[in-house]
């Protein structure tokens, strides 16, 4: 899902928004800026996953002792 977000939604959306204002450099700017949103989504997912694993490991450690 994150790759689809990067490849299609963000790049095409940014290009459509920037081309009328910047022309050809708008396409280049869209290519350069497109990885930002998927990176933020990936970091948020990783943080959420890490918190979940940490809480599960804490619960298992308490149950074992």
Short mmCIF file of N, CA and C in Angstrom, two decimals:
data_model
loop_
_atom_site.label_atom_id
_atom_site.label_comp_id
_atom_site.label_asym_id
_atom_site.label_seq_id
_atom_site.Cartn_x
_atom_site.Cartn_y
_atom_site.Cartn_z
N UNK A 1 0.83 -1.19 0.00
CA UNK A 1 0.00 0.00 0.00
C UNK A 1 0.87 1.25 0.00
N UNK A 2 1.95 1.19 0.76
CA UNK A 2 2.84 2.35 0.83
C UNK A 2 3.51 2.62 -0.51
N UNK A 3 3.87 1.57 -1.23
CA UNK A 3 4.48 1.74 -2.55
C UNK A 3 3.49 2.32 -3.54
N UNK A 4 2.24 1.91 -3.46
CA UNK A 4 1.20 2.47 -4.32
C UNK A 4 0.99 3.94 -4.00
N UNK A 5 1.02 4.27 -2.74
CA UNK A 5 0.89 5.66 -2.32
C UNK A 5 2.01 6.50 -2.93
N UNK A 6 3.22 5.98 -2.89
CA UNK A 6 4.37 6.70 -3.43
C UNK A 6 4.31 6.76 -4.95
N UNK A 7 4.09 5.64 -5.58
CA UNK A 7 4.21 5.54 -7.03
C UNK A 7 3.09 6.26 -7.77
N UNK A 8 1.89 6.15 -7.30
CA UNK A 8 0.78 6.68 -8.09
C UNK A 8 0.17 7.94 -7.50
N UNK A 9 -0.31 7.85 -6.30
CA UNK A 9 -1.11 8.92 -5.74
C UNK A 9 -0.30 10.21 -5.54
N UNK A 10 0.82 10.11 -4.86
CA UNK A 10 1.59 11.31 -4.52
C UNK A 10 2.26 11.90 -5.76
N UNK A 11 2.92 11.07 -6.56
CA UNK A 11 3.62 11.60 -7.73
C UNK A 11 2.68 12.24 -8.72
N UNK A 12 1.61 11.56 -9.04
CA UNK A 12 0.66 12.11 -10.01
C UNK A 12 -0.04 13.34 -9.44
N UNK A 13 -0.41 13.26 -8.17
CA UNK A 13 -1.07 14.41 -7.54
C UNK A 13 -0.18 15.64 -7.48
N UNK A 14 1.07 15.43 -7.06
CA UNK A 14 2.00 16.56 -7.02
C UNK A 14 2.29 17.10 -8.41
N UNK A 15 2.48 16.22 -9.37
CA UNK A 15 2.75 16.67 -10.73
C UNK A 15 1.57 17.48 -11.27
N UNK A 16 0.36 17.00 -11.03
CA UNK A 16 -0.82 17.73 -11.49
C UNK A 16 -0.94 19.09 -10.82
N UNK A 17 -0.50 19.17 -9.57
CA UNK A 17 -0.59 20.44 -8.85
C UNK A 17 0.54 21.40 -9.23
N UNK A 18 1.73 20.87 -9.50
CA UNK A 18 2.88 21.73 -9.73
C UNK A 18 3.12 22.10 -11.19
N UNK A 19 2.66 21.28 -12.12
CA UNK A 19 2.92 21.56 -13.54
C UNK A 19 2.28 22.87 -14.00
N UNK A 20 1.05 23.17 -13.64
CA UNK A 20 0.50 24.45 -14.10
C UNK A 20 1.29 25.67 -13.61
N UNK A 21 1.85 25.58 -12.42
CA UNK A 21 2.59 26.71 -11.86
C UNK A 21 4.04 26.75 -12.33
N UNK A 22 4.67 25.58 -12.44
CA UNK A 22 6.10 25.53 -12.71
C UNK A 22 6.47 24.99 -14.09
N UNK A 23 5.53 24.33 -14.74
CA UNK A 23 5.85 23.71 -16.02
C UNK A 23 6.65 22.44 -15.82
N UNK A 24 7.62 22.19 -16.73
CA UNK A 24 8.45 20.99 -16.65
C UNK A 24 9.17 20.85 -15.31
N UNK A 25 9.72 21.90 -14.72
CA UNK A 25 10.34 21.74 -13.40
C UNK A 25 9.35 21.24 -12.33
N UNK A 26 8.06 21.44 -12.54
CA UNK A 26 7.06 20.92 -11.61
C UNK A 26 7.06 19.40 -11.57
N UNK A 27 7.31 18.77 -12.72
CA UNK A 27 7.41 17.31 -12.76
C UNK A 27 8.63 16.86 -11.98
N UNK A 28 9.74 17.56 -12.17
CA UNK A 28 10.95 17.21 -11.44
C UNK A 28 10.77 17.41 -9.93
N UNK A 29 10.10 18.48 -9.56
CA UNK A 29 9.84 18.73 -8.14
C UNK A 29 8.92 17.65 -7.56
N UNK A 30 7.94 17.23 -8.33
CA UNK A 30 7.03 16.17 -7.87
C UNK A 30 7.80 14.87 -7.66
N UNK A 31 8.73 14.56 -8.55
CA UNK A 31 9.54 13.36 -8.40
C UNK A 31 10.41 13.44 -7.15
N UNK A 32 10.94 14.62 -6.87
CA UNK A 32 11.82 14.78 -5.72
C UNK A 32 11.04 14.77 -4.40
N UNK A 33 9.83 15.32 -4.39
CA UNK A 33 9.06 15.43 -3.15
C UNK A 33 8.17 14.22 -2.86
N UNK A 34 7.95 13.37 -3.84
CA UNK A 34 7.00 12.28 -3.67
C UNK A 34 7.36 11.26 -2.58
N UNK A 35 8.62 10.99 -2.29
CA UNK A 35 8.90 10.01 -1.23
C UNK A 35 8.63 10.51 0.19
N UNK A 36 8.36 11.78 0.38
CA UNK A 36 8.20 12.33 1.73
C UNK A 36 6.98 11.74 2.44
N UNK A 37 5.81 11.78 1.82
CA UNK A 37 4.60 11.27 2.47
C UNK A 37 4.67 9.77 2.75
N UNK A 38 5.09 8.93 1.79
CA UNK A 38 5.22 7.50 2.13
C UNK A 38 6.24 7.24 3.24
N UNK A 39 7.27 8.05 3.33
CA UNK A 39 8.25 7.90 4.42
C UNK A 39 7.59 8.20 5.76
N UNK A 40 6.81 9.24 5.83
CA UNK A 40 6.10 9.59 7.06
C UNK A 40 5.14 8.48 7.46
N UNK A 41 4.42 7.93 6.47
CA UNK A 41 3.48 6.84 6.74
C UNK A 41 4.24 5.61 7.24
N UNK A 42 5.37 5.30 6.62
CA UNK A 42 6.17 4.15 7.05
C UNK A 42 6.72 4.31 8.46
N UNK A 43 7.19 5.50 8.79
CA UNK A 43 7.71 5.75 10.13
C UNK A 43 6.60 5.64 11.17
N UNK A 44 5.42 6.17 10.85
CA UNK A 44 4.29 6.07 11.78
C UNK A 44 3.88 4.61 11.99
N UNK A 45 3.87 3.84 10.92
CA UNK A 45 3.52 2.42 11.03
C UNK A 45 4.56 1.68 11.85
N UNK A 46 5.84 1.96 11.61
CA UNK A 46 6.90 1.30 12.35
C UNK A 46 6.82 1.64 13.84
N UNK A 47 6.55 2.90 14.16
CA UNK A 47 6.41 3.28 15.56
C UNK A 47 5.24 2.58 16.24
N UNK A 48 4.14 2.48 15.52
CA UNK A 48 2.96 1.79 16.06
C UNK A 48 3.26 0.31 16.28
N UNK A 49 3.94 -0.30 15.31
CA UNK A 49 4.29 -1.71 15.41
C UNK A 49 5.26 -1.94 16.58
N UNK A 50 6.25 -1.07 16.72
CA UNK A 50 7.23 -1.20 17.80
C UNK A 50 6.57 -1.07 19.16
N UNK A 51 5.62 -0.14 19.30
CA UNK A 51 4.91 0.00 20.58
C UNK A 51 4.11 -1.25 20.90
N UNK A 52 3.47 -1.83 19.88
CA UNK A 52 2.67 -3.02 20.09
C UNK A 52 3.54 -4.20 20.51
N UNK A 53 4.67 -4.38 19.84
CA UNK A 53 5.58 -5.47 20.18
C UNK A 53 6.16 -5.26 21.57
N UNK A 54 6.52 -4.02 21.89
CA UNK A 54 7.08 -3.72 23.21
C UNK A 54 6.07 -4.03 24.31
N UNK A 55 4.80 -3.68 24.10
CA UNK A 55 3.80 -3.95 25.12
C UNK A 55 3.53 -5.44 25.26
N UNK A 56 3.58 -6.17 24.14
CA UNK A 56 3.38 -7.63 24.21
C UNK A 56 4.56 -8.29 24.90
N UNK A 57 5.76 -7.82 24.65
CA UNK A 57 6.94 -8.40 25.30
C UNK A 57 6.93 -8.08 26.78
N UNK A 58 6.46 -6.91 27.17
CA UNK A 58 6.37 -6.56 28.58
C UNK A 58 5.36 -7.44 29.29
N UNK A 59 4.27 -7.73 28.65
CA UNK A 59 3.25 -8.60 29.23
C UNK A 59 3.77 -10.03 29.37
N UNK A 60 4.50 -10.52 28.37
CA UNK A 60 5.06 -11.87 28.43
C UNK A 60 6.12 -11.98 29.51
N UNK A 61 6.95 -10.95 29.66
CA UNK A 61 8.01 -10.98 30.67
C UNK A 61 7.41 -11.00 32.08
N UNK A 62 6.34 -10.25 32.30
CA UNK A 62 5.69 -10.24 33.61
C UNK A 62 5.03 -11.58 33.91
N UNK A 63 4.45 -12.20 32.88
CA UNK A 63 3.79 -13.48 33.08
C UNK A 63 4.81 -14.59 33.38
N UNK A 64 6.01 -14.50 32.80
CA UNK A 64 7.03 -15.52 33.00
C UNK A 64 7.65 -15.44 34.39
N UNK A 65 7.67 -14.26 34.98
CA UNK A 65 8.34 -14.14 36.29
C UNK A 65 7.40 -14.34 37.43
#
